[in-house]
Amino acid sequence: LLDNDKPQKITEDLTARPLSLAIVVQATYNMERMLPQIQKLGALLEAQVLGEEGEVAILAFDHNIKKLTDFTSDGKRLTTALKMLKPGSSSSRLNDATIEGVRLLKSRPASRRRALLLISEPHDKGSELRLREVLSEAEFANVIIYSVNVSSVIANATAPPPASRS
């Protein structure tokens, strides 16, 4: 590796450090038809992400934020937790749920890689926190955020109609 044309010594391979991953999933009513696809992630996580020392925690959110499982390396627990994803209200506390995931990761040892996988629409509907606060806390906690954006158009087009209030 060169820096200004001078060889630099690499002292640590970060990919060799164990991974702590928080998965934060939007579970609003309009995600109902997408949740079954997300629930299939359990086997993939165990085979491709966890490795020998990896761990995953799963959060779901709508107007509430619910921890489905704390950090675990047990693939069966992950699969069970993902099956608990159920569609909820139309509110989406995206920022609040993301910071909750960051705080979970912050509690993991500094020797671990910390990553957050956010599976949601890109719009917040009801959080108390602003995006700037979330990003600042993630940066200070050394958390990398990866986002899988769910199209609002597709989510709303495939969502069942809301129940009428008669």
PDB file of C-alpha atoms in Angstrom:
ATOM      1  CA  LEU A   1       0.000   0.000   0.000  1.00  0.00           C
ATOM      2  CA  LEU A   2       1.384   3.395  -0.995  1.00  0.00           C
ATOM      3  CA  ASP A   3       0.669   6.785   0.498  1.00  0.00           C
ATOM      4  CA  ASN A   4       2.165   9.680  -1.507  1.00  0.00           C
ATOM      5  CA  ASP A   5       4.283   7.093  -3.330  1.00  0.00           C
ATOM      6  CA  LYS A   6       5.803   5.821  -0.074  1.00  0.00           C
ATOM      7  CA  PRO A   7       5.203   2.235   1.103  1.00  0.00           C
ATOM      8  CA  GLN A   8       3.042   1.980   4.222  1.00  0.00           C
ATOM      9  CA  LYS A   9       2.945  -0.930   6.638  1.00  0.00           C
ATOM     10  CA  ILE A  10      -0.481  -2.499   7.254  1.00  0.00           C
ATOM     11  CA  THR A  11      -0.735  -3.597  10.856  1.00  0.00           C
ATOM     12  CA  GLU A  12      -4.253  -5.048  11.045  1.00  0.00           C
ATOM     13  CA  ASP A  13      -6.638  -6.770   8.682  1.00  0.00           C
ATOM     14  CA  LEU A  14     -10.049  -5.488   9.777  1.00  0.00           C
ATOM     15  CA  THR A  15     -11.870  -8.271   7.932  1.00  0.00           C
ATOM     16  CA  ALA A  16     -10.290 -10.767  10.338  1.00  0.00           C
ATOM     17  CA  ARG A  17     -12.064  -9.148  13.300  1.00  0.00           C
ATOM     18  CA  PRO A  18     -15.380 -10.750  14.336  1.00  0.00           C
ATOM     19  CA  LEU A  19     -18.557  -8.999  13.210  1.00  0.00           C
ATOM     20  CA  SER A  20     -21.395  -7.665  15.341  1.00  0.00           C
ATOM     21  CA  LEU A  21     -24.365  -6.864  13.096  1.00  0.00           C
ATOM     22  CA  ALA A  22     -27.614  -5.181  14.096  1.00  0.00           C
ATOM     23  CA  ILE A  23     -30.426  -5.654  11.591  1.00  0.00           C
ATOM     24  CA  VAL A  24     -33.141  -3.002  11.814  1.00  0.00           C
ATOM     25  CA  VAL A  25     -36.288  -3.842   9.819  1.00  0.00           C
ATOM     26  CA  GLN A  26     -39.269  -1.623   9.086  1.00  0.00           C
ATOM     27  CA  ALA A  27     -42.414  -3.561   9.960  1.00  0.00           C
ATOM     28  CA  THR A  28     -45.189  -1.142   9.024  1.00  0.00           C
ATOM     29  CA  TYR A  29     -48.496  -2.248   7.500  1.00  0.00           C
ATOM     30  CA  ASN A  30     -47.349  -1.433   3.951  1.00  0.00           C
ATOM     31  CA  MET A  31     -44.403  -3.855   4.325  1.00  0.00           C
ATOM     32  CA  GLU A  32     -46.733  -6.839   4.820  1.00  0.00           C
ATOM     33  CA  ARG A  33     -46.024  -8.451   1.456  1.00  0.00           C
ATOM     34  CA  MET A  34     -42.269  -7.840   1.730  1.00  0.00           C
ATOM     35  CA  LEU A  35     -41.767  -9.240   5.216  1.00  0.00           C
ATOM     36  CA  PRO A  36     -41.922 -12.910   4.091  1.00  0.00           C
ATOM     37  CA  GLN A  37     -38.878 -12.275   1.883  1.00  0.00           C
ATOM     38  CA  ILE A  38     -37.011 -10.637   4.754  1.00  0.00           C
ATOM     39  CA  GLN A  39     -37.908 -13.549   7.034  1.00  0.00           C
ATOM     40  CA  LYS A  40     -35.891 -15.856   4.765  1.00  0.00           C
ATOM     41  CA  LEU A  41     -32.633 -14.110   5.726  1.00  0.00           C
ATOM     42  CA  GLY A  42     -31.937 -16.414   8.697  1.00  0.00           C
ATOM     43  CA  ALA A  43     -30.132 -19.168   6.791  1.00  0.00           C
ATOM     44  CA  LEU A  44     -28.238 -16.643   4.683  1.00  0.00           C
ATOM     45  CA  LEU A  45     -27.046 -14.793   7.778  1.00  0.00           C
ATOM     46  CA  GLU A  46     -25.815 -17.956   9.400  1.00  0.00           C
ATOM     47  CA  ALA A  47     -23.978 -19.166   6.304  1.00  0.00           C
ATOM     48  CA  GLN A  48     -22.598 -15.924   4.862  1.00  0.00           C
ATOM     49  CA  VAL A  49     -22.382 -13.319   7.620  1.00  0.00           C
ATOM     50  CA  LEU A  50     -21.830 -14.870  11.009  1.00  0.00           C
ATOM     51  CA  GLY A  51     -18.769 -17.001  10.434  1.00  0.00           C
ATOM     52  CA  GLU A  52     -17.251 -18.621  13.490  1.00  0.00           C
ATOM     53  CA  GLU A  53     -17.408 -15.584  15.786  1.00  0.00           C
ATOM     54  CA  GLY A  54     -20.086 -13.332  14.278  1.00  0.00           C
ATOM     55  CA  GLU A  55     -23.242 -12.242  16.046  1.00  0.00           C
ATOM     56  CA  VAL A  56     -26.505 -10.625  15.001  1.00  0.00           C
ATOM     57  CA  ALA A  57     -29.249  -8.716  16.838  1.00  0.00           C
ATOM     58  CA  ILE A  58     -32.588  -7.942  15.184  1.00  0.00           C
ATOM     59  CA  LEU A  59     -34.898  -4.964  15.752  1.00  0.00           C
ATOM     60  CA  ALA A  60     -38.272  -4.263  14.129  1.00  0.00           C
ATOM     61  CA  PHE A  61     -39.992  -0.904  14.046  1.00  0.00           C
ATOM     62  CA  ASP A  62     -43.148   0.940  13.128  1.00  0.00           C
ATOM     63  CA  HIS A  63     -44.415   3.428  15.759  1.00  0.00           C
ATOM     64  CA  ASN A  64     -42.766   1.124  18.309  1.00  0.00           C
ATOM     65  CA  ILE A  65     -39.266  -0.307  18.354  1.00  0.00           C
ATOM     66  CA  LYS A  66     -39.043  -3.950  19.360  1.00  0.00           C
ATOM     67  CA  LYS A  67     -35.930  -6.040  19.917  1.00  0.00           C
ATOM     68  CA  LEU A  68     -36.674  -9.435  18.366  1.00  0.00           C
ATOM     69  CA  THR A  69     -33.414 -10.966  19.552  1.00  0.00           C
ATOM     70  CA  ASP A  70     -30.332  -9.778  21.347  1.00  0.00           C
ATOM     71  CA  PHE A  71     -26.917 -10.583  19.867  1.00  0.00           C
ATOM     72  CA  THR A  72     -26.646 -14.258  19.016  1.00  0.00           C
ATOM     73  CA  SER A  73     -24.666 -16.522  16.747  1.00  0.00           C
ATOM     74  CA  ASP A  74     -27.374 -19.182  16.846  1.00  0.00           C
ATOM     75  CA  GLY A  75     -28.925 -19.441  13.384  1.00  0.00           C
ATOM     76  CA  LYS A  76     -32.109 -21.025  14.762  1.00  0.00           C
ATOM     77  CA  ARG A  77     -32.657 -18.076  17.108  1.00  0.00           C
ATOM     78  CA  LEU A  78     -32.198 -15.688  14.172  1.00  0.00           C
ATOM     79  CA  THR A  79     -34.685 -17.604  12.040  1.00  0.00           C
ATOM     80  CA  THR A  80     -37.187 -17.644  14.924  1.00  0.00           C
ATOM     81  CA  ALA A  81     -36.716 -13.907  15.511  1.00  0.00           C
ATOM     82  CA  LEU A  82     -37.213 -13.093  11.832  1.00  0.00           C
ATOM     83  CA  LYS A  83     -40.458 -15.111  11.812  1.00  0.00           C
ATOM     84  CA  MET A  84     -41.721 -12.739  14.523  1.00  0.00           C
ATOM     85  CA  LEU A  85     -41.745  -9.859  11.998  1.00  0.00           C
ATOM     86  CA  LYS A  86     -45.359  -8.740  11.721  1.00  0.00           C
ATOM     87  CA  PRO A  87     -46.800  -5.696   9.950  1.00  0.00           C
ATOM     88  CA  GLY A  88     -47.847  -2.911  12.276  1.00  0.00           C
ATOM     89  CA  SER A  89     -48.982   0.692  12.029  1.00  0.00           C
ATOM     90  CA  SER A  90     -48.309   3.265   9.307  1.00  0.00           C
ATOM     91  CA  SER A  91     -45.835   5.250  11.442  1.00  0.00           C
ATOM     92  CA  SER A  92     -42.171   4.637  10.776  1.00  0.00           C
ATOM     93  CA  ARG A  93     -39.709   5.800  13.454  1.00  0.00           C
ATOM     94  CA  LEU A  94     -36.721   5.235  11.210  1.00  0.00           C
ATOM     95  CA  ASN A  95     -34.249   7.527  12.992  1.00  0.00           C
ATOM     96  CA  ASP A  96     -35.209   6.344  16.476  1.00  0.00           C
ATOM     97  CA  ALA A  97     -34.909   2.667  15.453  1.00  0.00           C
ATOM     98  CA  THR A  98     -31.564   3.251  13.770  1.00  0.00           C
ATOM     99  CA  ILE A  99     -30.090   4.924  16.837  1.00  0.00           C
ATOM    100  CA  GLU A 100     -31.392   2.066  18.981  1.00  0.00           C
ATOM    101  CA  GLY A 101     -29.437  -0.321  16.733  1.00  0.00           C
ATOM    102  CA  VAL A 102     -26.347   1.893  17.022  1.00  0.00           C
ATOM    103  CA  ARG A 103     -26.649   1.854  20.813  1.00  0.00           C
ATOM    104  CA  LEU A 104     -26.900  -1.935  20.826  1.00  0.00           C
ATOM    105  CA  LEU A 105     -23.719  -2.110  18.764  1.00  0.00           C
ATOM    106  CA  LYS A 106     -22.003   0.437  20.979  1.00  0.00           C
ATOM    107  CA  SER A 107     -22.298  -2.061  23.842  1.00  0.00           C
ATOM    108  CA  ARG A 108     -20.216  -4.633  21.922  1.00  0.00           C
ATOM    109  CA  PRO A 109     -16.454  -4.819  22.516  1.00  0.00           C
ATOM    110  CA  ALA A 110     -14.360  -2.327  20.555  1.00  0.00           C
ATOM    111  CA  SER A 111     -12.350  -5.231  19.147  1.00  0.00           C
ATOM    112  CA  ARG A 112     -15.327  -6.246  16.989  1.00  0.00           C
ATOM    113  CA  ARG A 113     -16.410  -4.767  13.665  1.00  0.00           C
ATOM    114  CA  ARG A 114     -19.755  -3.021  14.164  1.00  0.00           C
ATOM    115  CA  ALA A 115     -22.275  -2.808  11.340  1.00  0.00           C
ATOM    116  CA  LEU A 116     -25.950  -1.978  11.059  1.00  0.00           C
ATOM    117  CA  LEU A 117     -28.144  -3.258   8.226  1.00  0.00           C
ATOM    118  CA  LEU A 118     -31.204  -1.071   7.785  1.00  0.00           C
ATOM    119  CA  ILE A 119     -34.053  -2.528   5.709  1.00  0.00           C
ATOM    120  CA  SER A 120     -36.681   0.167   5.260  1.00  0.00           C
ATOM    121  CA  GLU A 121     -38.243   2.888   3.212  1.00  0.00           C
ATOM    122  CA  PRO A 122     -36.008   5.956   3.145  1.00  0.00           C
ATOM    123  CA  HIS A 123     -38.504   8.276   4.867  1.00  0.00           C
ATOM    124  CA  ASP A 124     -38.952   8.781   8.582  1.00  0.00           C
ATOM    125  CA  LYS A 125     -42.515   9.215   9.860  1.00  0.00           C
ATOM    126  CA  GLY A 126     -42.552  10.035  13.547  1.00  0.00           C
ATOM    127  CA  SER A 127     -39.066   9.908  15.084  1.00  0.00           C
ATOM    128  CA  GLU A 128     -38.031  12.185  17.894  1.00  0.00           C
ATOM    129  CA  LEU A 129     -34.424  12.306  16.669  1.00  0.00           C
ATOM    130  CA  ARG A 130     -32.996  13.944  13.579  1.00  0.00           C
ATOM    131  CA  LEU A 131     -30.795  12.189  11.041  1.00  0.00           C
ATOM    132  CA  ARG A 132     -27.770  14.301  12.039  1.00  0.00           C
ATOM    133  CA  GLU A 133     -27.953  12.964  15.611  1.00  0.00           C
ATOM    134  CA  VAL A 134     -28.148   9.377  14.370  1.00  0.00           C
ATOM    135  CA  LEU A 135     -25.182   9.727  12.027  1.00  0.00           C
ATOM    136  CA  SER A 136     -23.104  11.482  14.668  1.00  0.00           C
ATOM    137  CA  GLU A 137     -23.718   8.748  17.242  1.00  0.00           C
ATOM    138  CA  ALA A 138     -22.960   6.047  14.651  1.00  0.00           C
ATOM    139  CA  GLU A 139     -19.686   7.726  13.762  1.00  0.00           C
ATOM    140  CA  PHE A 140     -18.580   8.056  17.390  1.00  0.00           C
ATOM    141  CA  ALA A 141     -19.515   4.406  18.052  1.00  0.00           C
ATOM    142  CA  ASN A 142     -17.548   3.252  14.982  1.00  0.00           C
ATOM    143  CA  VAL A 143     -20.661   1.759  13.371  1.00  0.00           C
ATOM    144  CA  ILE A 144     -20.955   1.346   9.616  1.00  0.00           C
ATOM    145  CA  ILE A 145     -24.528   1.652   8.338  1.00  0.00           C
ATOM    146  CA  TYR A 146     -25.654  -0.279   5.269  1.00  0.00           C
ATOM    147  CA  SER A 147     -29.083   0.447   3.884  1.00  0.00           C
ATOM    148  CA  VAL A 148     -31.432  -1.637   1.786  1.00  0.00           C
ATOM    149  CA  ASN A 149     -33.971   0.927   0.621  1.00  0.00           C
ATOM    150  CA  VAL A 150     -37.461  -0.390   0.059  1.00  0.00           C
ATOM    151  CA  SER A 151     -39.301   1.582  -2.576  1.00  0.00           C
ATOM    152  CA  SER A 152     -42.186   3.526  -1.024  1.00  0.00           C
ATOM    153  CA  VAL A 153     -44.103   3.211  -4.279  1.00  0.00           C
ATOM    154  CA  ILE A 154     -43.798  -0.574  -4.346  1.00  0.00           C
ATOM    155  CA  ALA A 155     -44.479  -0.912  -0.620  1.00  0.00           C
ATOM    156  CA  ASN A 156     -47.647   1.169  -0.884  1.00  0.00           C
ATOM    157  CA  ALA A 157     -48.774  -0.480  -4.126  1.00  0.00           C
ATOM    158  CA  THR A 158     -48.490  -3.982  -2.668  1.00  0.00           C
ATOM    159  CA  ALA A 159     -49.849  -3.135   0.788  1.00  0.00           C
ATOM    160  CA  PRO A 160     -53.318  -4.318   1.705  1.00  0.00           C
ATOM    161  CA  PRO A 161     -55.847  -1.514   2.087  1.00  0.00           C
ATOM    162  CA  PRO A 162     -56.049  -0.167   5.637  1.00  0.00           C
ATOM    163  CA  ALA A 163     -58.990  -1.417   7.667  1.00  0.00           C
ATOM    164  CA  SER A 164     -61.972   0.924   7.490  1.00  0.00           C
ATOM    165  CA  ARG A 165     -63.070   2.644  10.659  1.00  0.00           C
ATOM    166  CA  SER A 166     -66.809   2.227  10.658  1.00  0.00           C
TER     167      SER A 166
END
